[in-house]
Amino acid sequence: MDTKSTILEKAKEMFALLGYEGVSMGNIAKACHRNKATIYHYFPSKELLYNDIVTSYLNGIVLDIGKNTLPLPDAKEQIKAFINTLLIQPITMIKIVNRIHLGEIEHLNDENRKTFNNLQKSFDAVFKTGIVNGEFKMMSPETVYHVIWGAATHYCLEKSLLERKEDEDRRFSDELFEMVHALIKS
């Protein structure tokens, strides 16, 4: 692995574990067995490094959600695909995005804030389509999004300590979908 990739990987792990405020460029240099000058050569600031990590992931998950949900015929199936897409995300990025949900959005650049907001907007669009089609009752898409995100995050973090099994993920996905569907169906 080249130096830049090593820095990105170690920084991603550290941001996931300690959050933005808990990580310094010195910590990252030490974890990479490099000096701080090397880290600053590739990333002139912690904010740029953090946003570089977040950019590729957010763009990828927004694409994955679109690819997995849009071809489906109804909003109910699209929400199920949304849940399944969340469950296959890398655990380090689930932790980072969860931290963003909990207030670290202030460290995102404008482009990443927009993409992060698009993550929720993509869910909102699916949910509002379900309301218009009579599949779902009128309620806040944001609330439903956070219920799904919170439950999926909790499950993934709990299971990250153990070996995850595809059948357990599928069973959890089905249970979460049934719980959410019972809450939102009209």
CSV table of N, CA and C in Angstrom, one decimal, residues 96-186:
chain,number,residue,atom,x,y,z
A,96,ILE,N,-18.4,6.6,11.1
A,96,ILE,CA,-18.1,8.0,10.7
A,96,ILE,C,-19.4,8.7,10.4
A,97,VAL,N,-20.3,8.1,9.6
A,97,VAL,CA,-21.5,8.7,9.2
A,97,VAL,C,-22.4,8.9,10.4
A,98,ASN,N,-22.4,7.9,11.3
A,98,ASN,CA,-23.2,8.1,12.5
A,98,ASN,C,-22.7,9.3,13.3
A,99,ARG,N,-21.4,9.5,13.4
A,99,ARG,CA,-20.9,10.7,14.1
A,99,ARG,C,-21.3,12.0,13.4
A,100,ILE,N,-21.4,11.9,12.1
A,100,ILE,CA,-21.9,13.1,11.3
A,100,ILE,C,-23.3,13.4,11.7
A,101,HIS,N,-24.1,12.3,11.8
A,101,HIS,CA,-25.5,12.5,12.2
A,101,HIS,C,-25.6,13.1,13.6
A,102,LEU,N,-24.7,12.8,14.4
A,102,LEU,CA,-24.7,13.2,15.8
A,102,LEU,C,-24.0,14.6,16.1
A,103,GLY,N,-23.6,15.2,15.0
A,103,GLY,CA,-23.1,16.6,15.2
A,103,GLY,C,-21.8,16.9,14.5
A,104,GLU,N,-21.1,16.0,13.9
A,104,GLU,CA,-19.8,16.3,13.3
A,104,GLU,C,-20.0,16.8,11.9
A,105,ILE,N,-21.2,17.1,11.5
A,105,ILE,CA,-21.5,17.7,10.2
A,105,ILE,C,-20.7,19.0,10.0
A,106,GLU,N,-20.4,19.7,11.1
A,106,GLU,CA,-19.7,21.0,11.0
A,106,GLU,C,-18.3,20.9,10.4
A,107,HIS,N,-17.8,19.7,10.4
A,107,HIS,CA,-16.4,19.5,9.8
A,107,HIS,C,-16.4,19.1,8.4
A,108,LEU,N,-17.6,19.0,7.8
A,108,LEU,CA,-17.7,18.7,6.4
A,108,LEU,C,-17.6,20.0,5.5
A,109,ASN,N,-17.0,19.8,4.4
A,109,ASN,CA,-17.0,21.0,3.5
A,109,ASN,C,-18.4,21.1,2.8
A,110,ASP,N,-18.6,22.1,2.1
A,110,ASP,CA,-19.9,22.4,1.5
A,110,ASP,C,-20.4,21.3,0.6
A,111,GLU,N,-19.5,20.7,-0.2
A,111,GLU,CA,-19.8,19.6,-1.1
A,111,GLU,C,-20.3,18.4,-0.4
A,112,ASN,N,-19.5,18.1,0.7
A,112,ASN,CA,-19.9,16.9,1.5
A,112,ASN,C,-21.2,17.1,2.3
A,113,ARG,N,-21.4,18.3,2.7
A,113,ARG,CA,-22.7,18.6,3.4
A,113,ARG,C,-23.9,18.4,2.4
A,114,LYS,N,-23.7,18.8,1.2
A,114,LYS,CA,-24.7,18.7,0.2
A,114,LYS,C,-25.0,17.2,-0.1
A,115,THR,N,-23.9,16.4,-0.2
A,115,THR,CA,-24.0,15.0,-0.5
A,115,THR,C,-24.6,14.3,0.7
A,116,PHE,N,-24.2,14.7,1.9
A,116,PHE,CA,-24.7,14.1,3.1
A,116,PHE,C,-26.2,14.3,3.2
A,117,ASN,N,-26.7,15.6,2.9
A,117,ASN,CA,-28.1,15.9,2.9
A,117,ASN,C,-28.8,15.1,1.8
A,118,ASN,N,-28.1,14.9,0.7
A,118,ASN,CA,-28.8,14.1,-0.4
A,118,ASN,C,-29.0,12.6,0.0
A,119,LEU,N,-28.3,12.1,1.0
A,119,LEU,CA,-28.5,10.8,1.5
A,119,LEU,C,-29.9,10.7,2.1
A,120,GLN,N,-30.2,11.7,2.9
A,120,GLN,CA,-31.5,11.7,3.5
A,120,GLN,C,-32.6,12.1,2.5
A,121,LYS,N,-32.3,13.1,1.6
A,121,LYS,CA,-33.2,13.5,0.6
A,121,LYS,C,-33.6,12.3,-0.3
A,122,SER,N,-32.7,11.4,-0.6
A,122,SER,CA,-33.0,10.2,-1.4
A,122,SER,C,-34.1,9.4,-0.7
A,123,PHE,N,-33.9,9.2,0.6
A,123,PHE,CA,-34.9,8.5,1.4
A,123,PHE,C,-36.2,9.2,1.4
A,124,ASP,N,-36.1,10.6,1.7
A,124,ASP,CA,-37.4,11.4,1.7
A,124,ASP,C,-38.2,11.2,0.4
A,125,ALA,N,-37.5,11.2,-0.7
A,125,ALA,CA,-38.2,11.1,-2.0
A,125,ALA,C,-38.9,9.8,-2.1
A,126,VAL,N,-38.3,8.7,-1.7
A,126,VAL,CA,-38.9,7.4,-1.7
A,126,VAL,C,-40.2,7.4,-0.8
A,127,PHE,N,-40.0,7.9,0.4
A,127,PHE,CA,-41.0,7.9,1.4
A,127,PHE,C,-42.2,8.8,0.9
A,128,LYS,N,-41.9,10.0,0.4
A,128,LYS,CA,-43.0,10.8,-0.1
A,128,LYS,C,-43.8,10.2,-1.3
A,129,THR,N,-43.1,9.4,-2.1
A,129,THR,CA,-43.7,8.7,-3.2
A,129,THR,C,-44.7,7.7,-2.6
A,130,GLY,N,-44.2,7.0,-1.5
A,130,GLY,CA,-45.1,6.0,-0.9
A,130,GLY,C,-46.4,6.7,-0.3
A,131,ILE,N,-46.2,7.9,0.2
A,131,ILE,CA,-47.4,8.7,0.8
A,131,ILE,C,-48.3,9.0,-0.4
A,132,VAL,N,-47.8,9.5,-1.5
A,132,VAL,CA,-48.6,9.9,-2.6
A,132,VAL,C,-49.3,8.7,-3.2
A,133,ASN,N,-48.7,7.5,-3.3
A,133,ASN,CA,-49.2,6.3,-3.8
A,133,ASN,C,-50.2,5.6,-2.8
A,134,GLY,N,-50.3,6.1,-1.6
A,134,GLY,CA,-51.2,5.5,-0.6
A,134,GLY,C,-50.6,4.3,0.1
A,135,GLU,N,-49.3,4.1,-0.1
A,135,GLU,CA,-48.6,3.0,0.6
A,135,GLU,C,-48.3,3.3,2.0
A,136,PHE,N,-48.0,4.6,2.3
A,136,PHE,CA,-47.6,5.0,3.7
A,136,PHE,C,-48.5,6.1,4.2
A,137,LYS,N,-48.7,6.1,5.5
A,137,LYS,CA,-49.4,7.2,6.1
A,137,LYS,C,-48.6,8.5,6.1
A,138,MET,N,-49.3,9.6,6.3
A,138,MET,CA,-48.6,10.9,6.4
A,138,MET,C,-47.8,11.0,7.7
A,139,MET,N,-46.5,11.1,7.6
A,139,MET,CA,-45.6,11.3,8.7
A,139,MET,C,-44.3,11.8,8.2
A,140,SER,N,-43.5,12.2,9.1
A,140,SER,CA,-42.2,12.8,8.8
A,140,SER,C,-41.2,11.8,8.2
A,141,PRO,N,-40.8,12.0,7.0
A,141,PRO,CA,-39.8,11.1,6.4
A,141,PRO,C,-38.5,11.1,7.2
A,142,GLU,N,-38.1,12.3,7.8
A,142,GLU,CA,-36.9,12.4,8.5
A,142,GLU,C,-36.9,11.5,9.8
A,143,THR,N,-38.1,11.4,10.4
A,143,THR,CA,-38.2,10.5,11.6
A,143,THR,C,-38.0,9.1,11.2
A,144,VAL,N,-38.6,8.7,10.1
A,144,VAL,CA,-38.5,7.3,9.7
A,144,VAL,C,-37.1,7.0,9.3
A,145,TYR,N,-36.4,7.9,8.6
A,145,TYR,CA,-35.0,7.8,8.2
A,145,TYR,C,-34.2,7.5,9.4
A,146,HIS,N,-34.3,8.4,10.4
A,146,HIS,CA,-33.5,8.2,11.6
A,146,HIS,C,-33.8,7.0,12.4
A,147,VAL,N,-35.0,6.5,12.4
A,147,VAL,CA,-35.3,5.2,13.0
A,147,VAL,C,-34.6,4.1,12.3
A,148,ILE,N,-34.6,4.1,11.0
A,148,ILE,CA,-33.9,3.1,10.2
A,148,ILE,C,-32.4,3.2,10.4
A,149,TRP,N,-31.9,4.4,10.2
A,149,TRP,CA,-30.4,4.6,10.4
A,149,TRP,C,-30.0,4.2,11.8
A,150,GLY,N,-30.7,4.6,12.8
A,150,GLY,CA,-30.3,4.2,14.2
A,150,GLY,C,-30.3,2.8,14.4
A,151,ALA,N,-31.4,2.1,14.0
A,151,ALA,CA,-31.4,0.6,14.2
A,151,ALA,C,-30.4,-0.1,13.4
A,152,ALA,N,-30.2,0.3,12.2
A,152,ALA,CA,-29.1,-0.4,11.3
A,152,ALA,C,-27.7,-0.1,11.9
A,153,THR,N,-27.5,1.1,12.3
A,153,THR,CA,-26.2,1.4,12.9
A,153,THR,C,-25.9,0.6,14.2
A,154,HIS,N,-26.9,0.6,15.0
A,154,HIS,CA,-26.8,-0.2,16.3
A,154,HIS,C,-26.5,-1.7,16.0
A,155,TYR,N,-27.2,-2.2,15.1
A,155,TYR,CA,-27.0,-3.6,14.7
A,155,TYR,C,-25.6,-3.9,14.1
A,156,CYS,N,-25.2,-3.0,13.2
A,156,CYS,CA,-23.9,-3.2,12.6
A,156,CYS,C,-22.8,-3.0,13.6
A,157,LEU,N,-22.9,-2.0,14.5
A,157,LEU,CA,-21.8,-1.8,15.5
A,157,LEU,C,-21.8,-3.0,16.4
A,158,GLU,N,-22.9,-3.5,16.8
A,158,GLU,CA,-23.0,-4.7,17.7
A,158,GLU,C,-22.4,-5.9,17.0
A,159,LYS,N,-22.7,-6.1,15.8
A,159,LYS,CA,-22.2,-7.3,15.1
A,159,LYS,C,-20.8,-7.1,14.6
A,160,SER,N,-20.3,-5.9,14.6
A,160,SER,CA,-18.9,-5.7,14.1
A,160,SER,C,-17.9,-6.4,15.0
A,161,LEU,N,-18.3,-6.6,16.3
A,161,LEU,CA,-17.4,-7.3,17.2
A,161,LEU,C,-17.4,-8.8,17.0
A,162,LEU,N,-18.3,-9.3,16.3
A,162,LEU,CA,-18.5,-10.7,16.1
A,162,LEU,C,-18.4,-11.0,14.6
A,163,GLU,N,-18.3,-12.2,14.2
A,163,GLU,CA,-18.3,-12.5,12.8
A,163,GLU,C,-19.8,-12.4,12.3
A,164,ARG,N,-19.9,-11.5,11.3
A,164,ARG,CA,-21.3,-11.3,10.7
A,164,ARG,C,-21.6,-12.4,9.8
A,165,LYS,N,-22.9,-12.8,9.9
A,165,LYS,CA,-23.3,-13.9,9.0
A,165,LYS,C,-24.4,-13.3,8.1
A,166,GLU,N,-24.4,-13.7,6.8
A,166,GLU,CA,-25.3,-13.2,5.9
A,166,GLU,C,-26.8,-13.5,6.3
A,167,ASP,N,-27.0,-14.7,6.8
A,167,ASP,CA,-28.4,-15.0,7.1
A,167,ASP,C,-28.9,-14.2,8.3
A,168,GLU,N,-28.0,-13.8,9.3
A,168,GLU,CA,-28.4,-13.0,10.4
A,168,GLU,C,-28.7,-11.6,9.9
A,169,ASP,N,-27.9,-11.1,8.9
A,169,ASP,CA,-28.1,-9.8,8.4
A,169,ASP,C,-29.5,-9.7,7.6
A,170,ARG,N,-29.8,-10.8,6.9
A,170,ARG,CA,-31.0,-10.9,6.2
A,170,ARG,C,-32.2,-10.9,7.1
A,171,ARG,N,-32.1,-11.7,8.2
A,171,ARG,CA,-33.1,-11.8,9.2
A,171,ARG,C,-33.3,-10.4,9.9
A,172,PHE,N,-32.2,-9.7,10.3
A,172,PHE,CA,-32.4,-8.4,10.9
A,172,PHE,C,-33.0,-7.4,9.9
A,173,SER,N,-32.6,-7.5,8.7
A,173,SER,CA,-33.1,-6.6,7.7
A,173,SER,C,-34.7,-6.8,7.5
A,174,ASP,N,-35.1,-8.0,7.5
A,174,ASP,CA,-36.5,-8.3,7.4
A,174,ASP,C,-37.3,-7.9,8.6
A,175,GLU,N,-36.7,-8.1,9.8
A,175,GLU,CA,-37.3,-7.7,11.0
A,175,GLU,C,-37.4,-6.1,11.1
A,176,LEU,N,-36.4,-5.4,10.8
A,176,LEU,CA,-36.4,-4.0,10.8
A,176,LEU,C,-37.4,-3.5,9.8
A,177,PHE,N,-37.4,-4.0,8.6
A,177,PHE,CA,-38.4,-3.6,7.6
A,177,PHE,C,-39.8,-3.8,8.1
A,178,GLU,N,-40.1,-5.0,8.7
A,178,GLU,CA,-41.4,-5.3,9.2
A,178,GLU,C,-41.9,-4.3,10.3
A,179,MET,N,-40.9,-4.0,11.1
A,179,MET,CA,-41.2,-3.0,12.2
A,179,MET,C,-41.5,-1.7,11.6
A,180,VAL,N,-40.7,-1.2,10.7
A,180,VAL,CA,-40.9,0.1,10.1
A,180,VAL,C,-42.1,0.1,9.3
A,181,HIS,N,-42.3,-0.9,8.5
A,181,HIS,CA,-43.5,-1.0,7.7
A,181,HIS,C,-44.8,-0.9,8.5
A,182,ALA,N,-44.8,-1.6,9.7
A,182,ALA,CA,-46.0,-1.6,10.6
A,182,ALA,C,-46.2,-0.1,11.0
A,183,LEU,N,-45.1,0.6,11.2
A,183,LEU,CA,-45.3,2.0,11.7
A,183,LEU,C,-45.8,2.9,10.6
A,184,ILE,N,-45.4,2.7,9.3
A,184,ILE,CA,-45.7,3.7,8.3
A,184,ILE,C,-46.8,3.3,7.3
A,185,LYS,N,-47.2,2.0,7.3
A,185,LYS,CA,-48.2,1.7,6.3
A,185,LYS,C,-49.5,2.4,6.6
A,186,SER,N,-50.2,2.7,5.5
A,186,SER,CA,-51.5,3.5,5.6
A,186,SER,C,-52.6,2.6,6.0
